Tab-separated table of C-alpha atoms and ligand atoms in Angstrom:
chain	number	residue	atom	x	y	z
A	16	UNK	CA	194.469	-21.764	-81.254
A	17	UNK	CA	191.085	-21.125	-81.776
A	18	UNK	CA	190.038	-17.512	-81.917
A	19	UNK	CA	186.871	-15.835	-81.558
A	20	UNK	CA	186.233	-12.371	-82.944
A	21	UNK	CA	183.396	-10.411	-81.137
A	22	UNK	CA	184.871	-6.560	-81.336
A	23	UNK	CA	183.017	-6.271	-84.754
A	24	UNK	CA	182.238	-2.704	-83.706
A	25	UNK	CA	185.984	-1.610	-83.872
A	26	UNK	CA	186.356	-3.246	-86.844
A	27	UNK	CA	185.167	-5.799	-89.066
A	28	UNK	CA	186.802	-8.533	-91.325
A	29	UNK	CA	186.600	-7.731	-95.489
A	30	UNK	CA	184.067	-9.528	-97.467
A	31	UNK	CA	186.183	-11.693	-100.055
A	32	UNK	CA	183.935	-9.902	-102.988
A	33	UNK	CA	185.402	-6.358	-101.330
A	34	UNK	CA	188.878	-7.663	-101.193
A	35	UNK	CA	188.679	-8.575	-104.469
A	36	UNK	CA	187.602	-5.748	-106.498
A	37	UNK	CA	190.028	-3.752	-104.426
A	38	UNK	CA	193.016	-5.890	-105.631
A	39	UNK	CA	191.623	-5.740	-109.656
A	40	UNK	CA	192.100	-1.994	-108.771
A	41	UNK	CA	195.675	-2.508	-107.297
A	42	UNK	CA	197.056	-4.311	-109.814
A	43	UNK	CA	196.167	-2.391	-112.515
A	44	UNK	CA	198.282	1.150	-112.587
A	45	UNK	CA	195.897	3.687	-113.096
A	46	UNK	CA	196.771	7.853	-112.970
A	47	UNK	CA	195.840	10.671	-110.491
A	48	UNK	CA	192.397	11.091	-111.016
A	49	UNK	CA	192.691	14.649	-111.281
A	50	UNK	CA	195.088	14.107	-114.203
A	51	UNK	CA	193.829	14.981	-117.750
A	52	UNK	CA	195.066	12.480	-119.868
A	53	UNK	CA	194.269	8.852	-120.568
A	54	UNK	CA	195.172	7.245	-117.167
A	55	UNK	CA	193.802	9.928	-114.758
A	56	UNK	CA	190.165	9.394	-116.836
A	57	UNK	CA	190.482	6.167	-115.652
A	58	UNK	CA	190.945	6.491	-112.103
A	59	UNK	CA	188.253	9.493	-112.437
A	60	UNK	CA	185.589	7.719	-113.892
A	61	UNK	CA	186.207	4.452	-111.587
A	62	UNK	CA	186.165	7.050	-108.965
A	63	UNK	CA	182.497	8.151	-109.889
A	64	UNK	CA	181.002	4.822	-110.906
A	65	UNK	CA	181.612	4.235	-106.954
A	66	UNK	CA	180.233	7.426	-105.448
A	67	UNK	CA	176.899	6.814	-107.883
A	68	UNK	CA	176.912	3.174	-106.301
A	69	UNK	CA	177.221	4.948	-102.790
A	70	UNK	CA	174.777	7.427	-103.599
A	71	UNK	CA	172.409	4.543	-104.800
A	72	UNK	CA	172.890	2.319	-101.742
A	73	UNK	CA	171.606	5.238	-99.230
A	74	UNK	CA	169.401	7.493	-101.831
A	75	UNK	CA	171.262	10.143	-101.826
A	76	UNK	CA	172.994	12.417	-104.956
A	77	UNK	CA	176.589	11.357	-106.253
A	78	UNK	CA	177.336	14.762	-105.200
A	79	UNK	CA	176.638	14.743	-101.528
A	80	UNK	CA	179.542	12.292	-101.230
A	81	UNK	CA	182.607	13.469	-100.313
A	82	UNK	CA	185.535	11.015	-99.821
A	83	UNK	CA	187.463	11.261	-96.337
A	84	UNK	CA	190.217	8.948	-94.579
A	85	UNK	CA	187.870	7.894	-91.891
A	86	UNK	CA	184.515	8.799	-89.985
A	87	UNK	CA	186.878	10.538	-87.683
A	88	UNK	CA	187.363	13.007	-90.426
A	89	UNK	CA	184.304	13.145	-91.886
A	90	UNK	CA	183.354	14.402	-88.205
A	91	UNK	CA	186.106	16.903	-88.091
A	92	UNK	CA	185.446	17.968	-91.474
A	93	UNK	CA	181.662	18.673	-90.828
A	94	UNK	CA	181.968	20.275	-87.808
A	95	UNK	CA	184.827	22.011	-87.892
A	96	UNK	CA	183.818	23.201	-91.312
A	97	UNK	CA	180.440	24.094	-90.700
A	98	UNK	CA	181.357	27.111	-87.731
A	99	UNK	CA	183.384	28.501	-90.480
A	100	UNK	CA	181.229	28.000	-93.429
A	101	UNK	CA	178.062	28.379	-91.815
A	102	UNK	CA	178.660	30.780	-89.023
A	103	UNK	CA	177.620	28.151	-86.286
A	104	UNK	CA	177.325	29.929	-83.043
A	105	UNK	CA	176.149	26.730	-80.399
A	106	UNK	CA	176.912	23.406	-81.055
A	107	UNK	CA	174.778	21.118	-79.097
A	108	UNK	CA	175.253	17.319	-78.617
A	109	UNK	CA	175.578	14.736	-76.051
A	110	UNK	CA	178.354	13.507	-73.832
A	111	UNK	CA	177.842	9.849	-74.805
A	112	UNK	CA	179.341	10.786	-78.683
A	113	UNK	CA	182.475	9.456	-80.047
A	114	UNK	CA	185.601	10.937	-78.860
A	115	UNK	CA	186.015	12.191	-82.996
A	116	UNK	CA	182.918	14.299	-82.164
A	117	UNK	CA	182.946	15.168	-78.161
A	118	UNK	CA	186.838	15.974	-78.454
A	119	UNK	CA	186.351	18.119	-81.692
A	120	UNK	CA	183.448	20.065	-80.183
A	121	UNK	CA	185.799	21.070	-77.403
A	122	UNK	CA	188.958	21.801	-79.256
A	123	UNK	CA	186.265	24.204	-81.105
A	124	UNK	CA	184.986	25.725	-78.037
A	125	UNK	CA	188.785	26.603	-77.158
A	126	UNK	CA	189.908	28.023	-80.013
A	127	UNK	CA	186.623	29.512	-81.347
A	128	UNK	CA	184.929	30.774	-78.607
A	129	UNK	CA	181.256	28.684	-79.858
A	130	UNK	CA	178.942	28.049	-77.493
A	131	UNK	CA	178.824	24.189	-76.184
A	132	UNK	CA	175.673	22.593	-74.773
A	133	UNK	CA	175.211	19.156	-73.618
A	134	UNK	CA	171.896	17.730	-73.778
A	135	UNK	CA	170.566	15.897	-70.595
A	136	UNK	CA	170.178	12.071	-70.621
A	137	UNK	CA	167.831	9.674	-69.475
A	138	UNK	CA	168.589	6.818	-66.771
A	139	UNK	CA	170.397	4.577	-69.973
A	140	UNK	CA	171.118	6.652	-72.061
A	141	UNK	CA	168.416	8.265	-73.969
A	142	UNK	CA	168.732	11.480	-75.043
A	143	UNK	CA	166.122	13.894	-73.480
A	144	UNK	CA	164.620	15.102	-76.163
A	145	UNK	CA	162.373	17.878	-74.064
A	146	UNK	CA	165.712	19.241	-72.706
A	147	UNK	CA	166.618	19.561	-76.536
A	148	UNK	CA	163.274	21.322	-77.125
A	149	UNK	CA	164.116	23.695	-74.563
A	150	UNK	CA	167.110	25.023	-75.642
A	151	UNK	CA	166.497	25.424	-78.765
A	152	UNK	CA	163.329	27.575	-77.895
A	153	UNK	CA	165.161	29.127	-75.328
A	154	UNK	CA	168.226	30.362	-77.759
A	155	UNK	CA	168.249	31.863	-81.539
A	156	UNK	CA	172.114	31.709	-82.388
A	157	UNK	CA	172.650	29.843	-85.456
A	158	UNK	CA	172.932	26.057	-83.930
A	159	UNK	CA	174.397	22.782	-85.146
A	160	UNK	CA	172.968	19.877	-83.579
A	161	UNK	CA	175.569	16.911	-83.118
A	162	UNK	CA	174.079	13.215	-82.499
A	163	UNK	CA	175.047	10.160	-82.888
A	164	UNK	CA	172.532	7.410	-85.060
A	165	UNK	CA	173.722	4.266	-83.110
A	166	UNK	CA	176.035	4.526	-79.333
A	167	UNK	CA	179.111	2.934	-80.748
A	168	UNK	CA	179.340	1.037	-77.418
A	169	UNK	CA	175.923	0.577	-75.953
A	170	UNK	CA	174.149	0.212	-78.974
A	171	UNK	CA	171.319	3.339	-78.313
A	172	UNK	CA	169.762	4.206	-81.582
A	173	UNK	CA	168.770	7.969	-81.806
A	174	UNK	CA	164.841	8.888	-82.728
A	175	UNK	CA	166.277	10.753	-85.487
A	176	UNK	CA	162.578	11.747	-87.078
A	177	UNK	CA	161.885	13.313	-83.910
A	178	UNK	CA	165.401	15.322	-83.245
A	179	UNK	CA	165.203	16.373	-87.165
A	180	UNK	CA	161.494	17.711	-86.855
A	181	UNK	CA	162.937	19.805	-84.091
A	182	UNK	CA	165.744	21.463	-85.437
A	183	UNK	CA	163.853	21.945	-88.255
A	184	UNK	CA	161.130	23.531	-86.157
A	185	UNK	CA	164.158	26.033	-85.117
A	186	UNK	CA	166.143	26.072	-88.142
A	187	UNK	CA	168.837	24.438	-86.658
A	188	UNK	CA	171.258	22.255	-88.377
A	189	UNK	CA	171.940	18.325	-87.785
A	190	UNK	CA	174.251	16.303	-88.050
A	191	UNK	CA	174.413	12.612	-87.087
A	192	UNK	CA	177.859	10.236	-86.834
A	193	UNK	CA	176.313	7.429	-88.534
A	194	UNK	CA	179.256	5.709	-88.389
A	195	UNK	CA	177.872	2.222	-86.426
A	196	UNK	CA	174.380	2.743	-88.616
A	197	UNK	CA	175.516	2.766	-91.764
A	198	UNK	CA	175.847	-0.567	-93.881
A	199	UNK	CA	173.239	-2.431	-90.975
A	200	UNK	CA	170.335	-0.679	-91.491
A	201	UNK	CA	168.600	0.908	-94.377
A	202	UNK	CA	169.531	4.442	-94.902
A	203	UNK	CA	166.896	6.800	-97.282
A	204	UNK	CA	168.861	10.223	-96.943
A	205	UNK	CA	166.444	11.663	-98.592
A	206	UNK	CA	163.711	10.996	-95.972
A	207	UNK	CA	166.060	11.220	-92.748
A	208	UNK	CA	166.579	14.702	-91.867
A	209	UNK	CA	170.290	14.786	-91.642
A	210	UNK	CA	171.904	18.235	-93.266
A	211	UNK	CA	175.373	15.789	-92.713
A	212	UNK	CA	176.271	12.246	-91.539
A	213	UNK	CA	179.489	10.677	-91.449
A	214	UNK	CA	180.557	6.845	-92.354
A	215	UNK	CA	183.308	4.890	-92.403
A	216	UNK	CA	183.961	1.636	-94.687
A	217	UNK	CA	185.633	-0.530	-91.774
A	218	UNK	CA	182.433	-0.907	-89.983
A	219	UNK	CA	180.378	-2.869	-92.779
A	220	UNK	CA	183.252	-4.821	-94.249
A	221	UNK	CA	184.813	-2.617	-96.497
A	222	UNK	CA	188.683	-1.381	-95.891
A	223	UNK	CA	190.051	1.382	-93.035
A	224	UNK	CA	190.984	4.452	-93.975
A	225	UNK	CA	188.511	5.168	-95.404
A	226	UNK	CA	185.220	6.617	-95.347
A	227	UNK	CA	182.671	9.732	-96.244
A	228	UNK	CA	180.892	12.906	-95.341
A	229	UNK	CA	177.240	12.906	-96.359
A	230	UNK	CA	176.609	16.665	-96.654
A	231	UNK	CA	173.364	18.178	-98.162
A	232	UNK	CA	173.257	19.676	-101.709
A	233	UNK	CA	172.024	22.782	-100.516
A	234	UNK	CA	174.588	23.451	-98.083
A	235	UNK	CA	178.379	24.491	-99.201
A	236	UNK	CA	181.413	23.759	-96.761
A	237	UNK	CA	185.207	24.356	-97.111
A	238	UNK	CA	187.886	22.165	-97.063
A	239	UNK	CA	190.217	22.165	-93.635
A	240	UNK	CA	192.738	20.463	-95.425
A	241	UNK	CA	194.549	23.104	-97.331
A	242	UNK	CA	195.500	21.904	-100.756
A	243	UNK	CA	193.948	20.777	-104.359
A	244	UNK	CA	190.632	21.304	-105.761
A	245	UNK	CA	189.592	17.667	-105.188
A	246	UNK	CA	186.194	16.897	-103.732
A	247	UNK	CA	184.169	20.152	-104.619
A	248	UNK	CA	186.769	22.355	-102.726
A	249	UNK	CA	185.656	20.244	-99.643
A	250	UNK	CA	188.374	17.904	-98.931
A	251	UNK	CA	191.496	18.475	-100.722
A	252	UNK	CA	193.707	15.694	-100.887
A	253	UNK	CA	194.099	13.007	-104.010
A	254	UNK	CA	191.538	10.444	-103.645
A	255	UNK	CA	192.375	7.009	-101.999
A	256	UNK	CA	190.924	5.174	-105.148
A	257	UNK	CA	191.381	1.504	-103.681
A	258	UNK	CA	189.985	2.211	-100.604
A	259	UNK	CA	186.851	4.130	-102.854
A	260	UNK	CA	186.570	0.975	-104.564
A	261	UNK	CA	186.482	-1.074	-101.471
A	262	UNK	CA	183.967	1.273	-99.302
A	263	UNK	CA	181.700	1.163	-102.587
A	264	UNK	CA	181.756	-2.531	-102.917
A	265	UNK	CA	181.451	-2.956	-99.226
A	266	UNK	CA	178.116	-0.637	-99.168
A	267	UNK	CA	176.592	-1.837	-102.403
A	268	UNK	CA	176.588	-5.688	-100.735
A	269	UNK	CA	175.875	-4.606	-97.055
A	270	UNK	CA	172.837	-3.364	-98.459
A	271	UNK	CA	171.733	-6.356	-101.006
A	272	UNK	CA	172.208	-8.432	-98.143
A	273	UNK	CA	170.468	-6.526	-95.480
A	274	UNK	CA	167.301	-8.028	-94.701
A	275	UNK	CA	169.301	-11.797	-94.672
A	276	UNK	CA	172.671	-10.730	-92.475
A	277	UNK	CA	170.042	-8.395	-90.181
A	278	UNK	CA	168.315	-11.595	-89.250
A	279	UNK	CA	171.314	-13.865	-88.273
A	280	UNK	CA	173.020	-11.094	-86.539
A	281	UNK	CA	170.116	-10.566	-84.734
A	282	UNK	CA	169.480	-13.993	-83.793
A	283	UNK	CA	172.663	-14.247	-82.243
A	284	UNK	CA	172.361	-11.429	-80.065
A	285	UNK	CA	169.280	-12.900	-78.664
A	286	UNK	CA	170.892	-15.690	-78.169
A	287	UNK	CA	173.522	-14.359	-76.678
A	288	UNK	CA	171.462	-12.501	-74.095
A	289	UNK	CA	169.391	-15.407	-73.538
A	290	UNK	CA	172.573	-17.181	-72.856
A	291	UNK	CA	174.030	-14.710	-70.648
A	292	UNK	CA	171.015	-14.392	-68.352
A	293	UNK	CA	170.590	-18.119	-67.935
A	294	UNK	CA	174.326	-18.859	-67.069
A	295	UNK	CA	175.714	-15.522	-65.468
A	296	UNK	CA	172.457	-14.215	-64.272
A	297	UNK	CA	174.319	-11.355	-62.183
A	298	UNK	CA	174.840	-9.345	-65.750
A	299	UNK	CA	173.614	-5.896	-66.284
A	300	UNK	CA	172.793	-4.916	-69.420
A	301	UNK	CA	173.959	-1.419	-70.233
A	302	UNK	CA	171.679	0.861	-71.915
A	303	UNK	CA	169.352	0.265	-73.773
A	304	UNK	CA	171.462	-3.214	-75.445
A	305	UNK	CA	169.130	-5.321	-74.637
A	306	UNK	CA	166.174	-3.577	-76.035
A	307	UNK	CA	166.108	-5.217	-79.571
A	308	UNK	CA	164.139	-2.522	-80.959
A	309	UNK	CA	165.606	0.576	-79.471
A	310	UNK	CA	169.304	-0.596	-80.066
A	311	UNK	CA	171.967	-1.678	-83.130
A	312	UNK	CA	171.400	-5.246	-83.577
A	313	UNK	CA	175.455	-5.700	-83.334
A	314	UNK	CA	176.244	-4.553	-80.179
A	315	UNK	CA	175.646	-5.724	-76.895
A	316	UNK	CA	177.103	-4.116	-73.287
A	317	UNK	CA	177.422	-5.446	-70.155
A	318	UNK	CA	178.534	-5.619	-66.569
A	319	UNK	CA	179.993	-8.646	-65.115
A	320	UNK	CA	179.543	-9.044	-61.855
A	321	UNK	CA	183.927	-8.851	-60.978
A	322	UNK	CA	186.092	-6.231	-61.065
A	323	UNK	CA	188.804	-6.822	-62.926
A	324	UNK	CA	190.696	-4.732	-65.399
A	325	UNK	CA	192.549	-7.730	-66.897
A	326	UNK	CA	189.325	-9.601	-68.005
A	327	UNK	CA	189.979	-8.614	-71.443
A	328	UNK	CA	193.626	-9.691	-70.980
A	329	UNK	CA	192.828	-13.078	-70.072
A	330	UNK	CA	189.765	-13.687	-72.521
A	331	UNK	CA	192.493	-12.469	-75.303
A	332	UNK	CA	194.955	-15.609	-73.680
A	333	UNK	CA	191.566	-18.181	-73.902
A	334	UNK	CA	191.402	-16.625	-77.873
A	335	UNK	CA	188.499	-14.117	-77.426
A	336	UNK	CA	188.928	-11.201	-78.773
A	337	UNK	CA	186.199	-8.509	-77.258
A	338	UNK	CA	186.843	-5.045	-75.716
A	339	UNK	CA	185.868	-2.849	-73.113
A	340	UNK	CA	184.078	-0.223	-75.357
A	341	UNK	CA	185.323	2.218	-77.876
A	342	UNK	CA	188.674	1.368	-79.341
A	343	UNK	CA	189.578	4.516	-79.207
A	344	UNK	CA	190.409	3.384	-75.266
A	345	UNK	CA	193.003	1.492	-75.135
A	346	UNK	CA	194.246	-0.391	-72.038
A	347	UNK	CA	191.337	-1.342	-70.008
A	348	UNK	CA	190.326	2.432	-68.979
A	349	UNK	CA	186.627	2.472	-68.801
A	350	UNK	CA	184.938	4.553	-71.189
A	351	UNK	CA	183.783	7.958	-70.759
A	352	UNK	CA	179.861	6.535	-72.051
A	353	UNK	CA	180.128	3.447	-68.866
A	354	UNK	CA	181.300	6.282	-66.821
A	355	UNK	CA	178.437	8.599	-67.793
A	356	UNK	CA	175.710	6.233	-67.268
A	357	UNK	CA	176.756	4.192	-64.729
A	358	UNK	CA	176.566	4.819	-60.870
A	359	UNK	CA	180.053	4.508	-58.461
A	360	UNK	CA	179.265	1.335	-56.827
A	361	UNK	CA	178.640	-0.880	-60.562
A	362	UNK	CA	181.626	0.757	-61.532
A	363	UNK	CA	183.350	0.135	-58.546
A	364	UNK	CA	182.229	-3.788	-58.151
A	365	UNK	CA	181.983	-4.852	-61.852
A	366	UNK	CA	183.938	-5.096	-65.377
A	367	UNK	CA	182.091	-3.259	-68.434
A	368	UNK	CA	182.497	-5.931	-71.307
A	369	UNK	CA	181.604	-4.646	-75.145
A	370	UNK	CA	180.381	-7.752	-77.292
A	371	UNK	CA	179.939	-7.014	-81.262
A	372	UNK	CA	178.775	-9.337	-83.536
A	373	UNK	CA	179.344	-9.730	-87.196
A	374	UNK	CA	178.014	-12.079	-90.353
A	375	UNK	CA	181.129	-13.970	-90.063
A	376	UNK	CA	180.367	-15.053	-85.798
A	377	UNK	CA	178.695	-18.403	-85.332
A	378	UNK	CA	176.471	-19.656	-82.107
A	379	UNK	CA	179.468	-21.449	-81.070
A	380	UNK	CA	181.740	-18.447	-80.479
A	381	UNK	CA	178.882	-16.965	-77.573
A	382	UNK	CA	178.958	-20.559	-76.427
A	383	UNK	CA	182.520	-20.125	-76.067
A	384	UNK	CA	182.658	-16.595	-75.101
A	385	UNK	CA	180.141	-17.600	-72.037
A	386	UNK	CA	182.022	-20.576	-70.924
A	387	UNK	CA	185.102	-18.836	-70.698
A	388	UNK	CA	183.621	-15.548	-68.888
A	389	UNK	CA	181.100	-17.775	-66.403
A	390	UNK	CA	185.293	-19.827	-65.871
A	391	UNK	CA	186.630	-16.159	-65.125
A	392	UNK	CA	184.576	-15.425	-62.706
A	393	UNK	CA	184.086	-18.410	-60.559
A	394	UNK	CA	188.133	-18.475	-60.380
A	395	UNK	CA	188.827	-14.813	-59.454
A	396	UNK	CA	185.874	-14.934	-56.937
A	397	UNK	CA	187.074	-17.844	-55.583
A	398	UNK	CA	190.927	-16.064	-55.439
A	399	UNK	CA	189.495	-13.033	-54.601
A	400	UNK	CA	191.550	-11.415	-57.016
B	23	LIG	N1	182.097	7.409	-84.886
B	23	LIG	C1	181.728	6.257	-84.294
B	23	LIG	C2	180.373	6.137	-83.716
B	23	LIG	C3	182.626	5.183	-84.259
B	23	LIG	O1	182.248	4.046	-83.681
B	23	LIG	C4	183.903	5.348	-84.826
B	23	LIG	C5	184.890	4.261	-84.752
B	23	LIG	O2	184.903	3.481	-83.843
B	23	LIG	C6	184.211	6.564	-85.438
B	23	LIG	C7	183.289	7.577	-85.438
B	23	LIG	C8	185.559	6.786	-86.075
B	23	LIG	O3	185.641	6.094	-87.288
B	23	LIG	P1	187.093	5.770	-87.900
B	23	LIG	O4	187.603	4.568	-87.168
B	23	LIG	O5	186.823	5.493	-89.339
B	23	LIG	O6	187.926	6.955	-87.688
């Protein structure tokens, strides 16, 4: 069967070069890199050769990188670690985060007793960034700042230059999950005003499990992991070295190959809206998605105009594999972002459908994606199912 793979956003295929340089690494035996001797040198200095290349690709210091399993713990790790280290008092984000952030900010709240704001959105989306104004002005505590670079389901991207000149106007601390950003767009960390970001290797075409914290020279965080000195005291733990190797290689080539992949990916999202307002004209386009400059050029979210819960079921029987938002749902439960922008009656009449695009989709898979959706429809109106 042929199968189409449009769920790049949960996941992406491995670049052959990536897979390669991971298996050199594999094959080889090399020691614990916090071993003295021959072997653990090895492993040590491979391990740094990759967090300079890392460094490099996003213009930041070698020593701002600190290996994690995943962006899901690089967002624990920063936030958790920063009311500790830092003595955060108010954490303020936004209920459209990932689940690693909005779930971690609660557990905090509970067992902490921090203060939790949520910032106030705009009709699709956008953060308010006058509401953030105001309670910052409005409220001294020591405050961390938590907000997403790019809406891992409808695509938003943040005006980070403004957020950052704000907290910085009330010393406030921010930190963005960078986690769909990272690998698709140039990153400069040190123009953005991020004191941490997280990223994770899976999303540009580098291996899962794992991924990094960026966190600022001048600020100093301890591990949560109890355990060995590894990573500066921040994230004890020996170091996944294949997976180093393969986030390194992944990030070194996402960004040589930028301006090129940016381009096709980009055309096929036009396309692919084009497409999708010409054939199923009844789509809605959820937030700002279909805004090419104000969203991630790899994701596009939309309504179709059936509800159905098994939509994804049957695509997945046709061969197409796309989901109904974050992975981190699984089943066909809508997500808490569709449910926070979206009014009762949309999500009462119509099916939230997540399309992600990668360097490795063609114009024939939307051609094929369309067909069989526009198919779909016709046949369960026509059932009434
Ligand atoms: N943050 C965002 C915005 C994501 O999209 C994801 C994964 O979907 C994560 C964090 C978690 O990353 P990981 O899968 O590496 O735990």
């Amino acid at each position: 069967m042929n199968r189409i793979y449009l769920d790049n956003a949960s996941t992406t295929f491995l670049r052959n070069e990536v897979i390669d340089s991971m298996i050199k690494i594999i094959k080889k035996f090399y020691g614990n890199p916090s071993s003295p001797h021959w072997f653990g040198r090895k492993s040590r200095f491979i391990i740094e050769k990759s967090r300079k290349l890392i460094a490099n690709s996003i213009n930041a210091h070698p020593s701002e990188i600190i290996f994690t399993s995943s962006g899901t713990e690089a967002n624990n790790l920063i936030l958790r670690s920063s009311i500790i280290s830092l003595k955060i008092k108010r954490i303020i984000t936004s209920p459209l985060e990932h689940l690693s952030v909005i779930k971690t900010i609660l557990d905090i709240y509970k067992n902490y007793k921090i203060n939790i704001e949520f910032i106030k959105l705009k009709k699709k989306g956008e953060i308010d960034i006058e509401n953030l104004e105001k309670k910052l002005k409005n409220n001294s505590s020591t405050t961390l700042v938590s907000l997403m670079y790019a809406n891992n389901e409808i695509g938003n991207i943040l005006d980070v230059k403004n957020i950052g000149f704000i907290c910085k106007k009330y010393n406030s601390y921010f930190h963005s999950d960078t986690v769909q950003y990272m690998g698709h767009y140039k990153i400069n960390m040190k123009k953005l005003p991020f004191h941490f970001a997280s990223a994770s290797a899976h999303k540009f075409y580098g291996p899962v499990g794992i991924g990094f914290a960026f966190i600022r020279n001048s600020i100093k965080l301890k591990s949560i992991i109890t355990g060995g000195n590894q990573e500066k005291n921040i994230r004890a733990g020996t170091e996944n070295i294949y997976g180093i190797v393969g986030l390194a290689n992944a990030l070194n080539l996402a960004n040589i190959n930028l301006n090129f992949e940016k381009k096709k990916i980009e055309k096929l999202k036009k396309y692919c809206i084009f497409s999708l307002k010409k054939e199923i004209p009844e789509v809605i386009f959820n937030g700002l998605c279909n805004d090419n400059n104000k969203s991630i050029y790899t994701i596009l979210n939309i309504f179709i105009p059936i509800k159905n819960d098994l939509i994804y079921f049957y695509l997945d029987l046709k061969g197409i594999s796309i989901s109904n938002g974050s992975s981190c749902f699984t089943s066909s439960k809508i997500s808490h972002v569709i449910k926070h922008i979206s009014n009762i009656k949309k999500l009462n009449n119509m099916t939230p459908i997540r399309i992600s695009f990668s360097i490795f989709n063609k114009k024939k898979d939307i051609d094929f994606l369309i067909l069989h959706l526009k198919k779909l429809i016709f046949f369960l109106k026509k059932n009434k199912y």
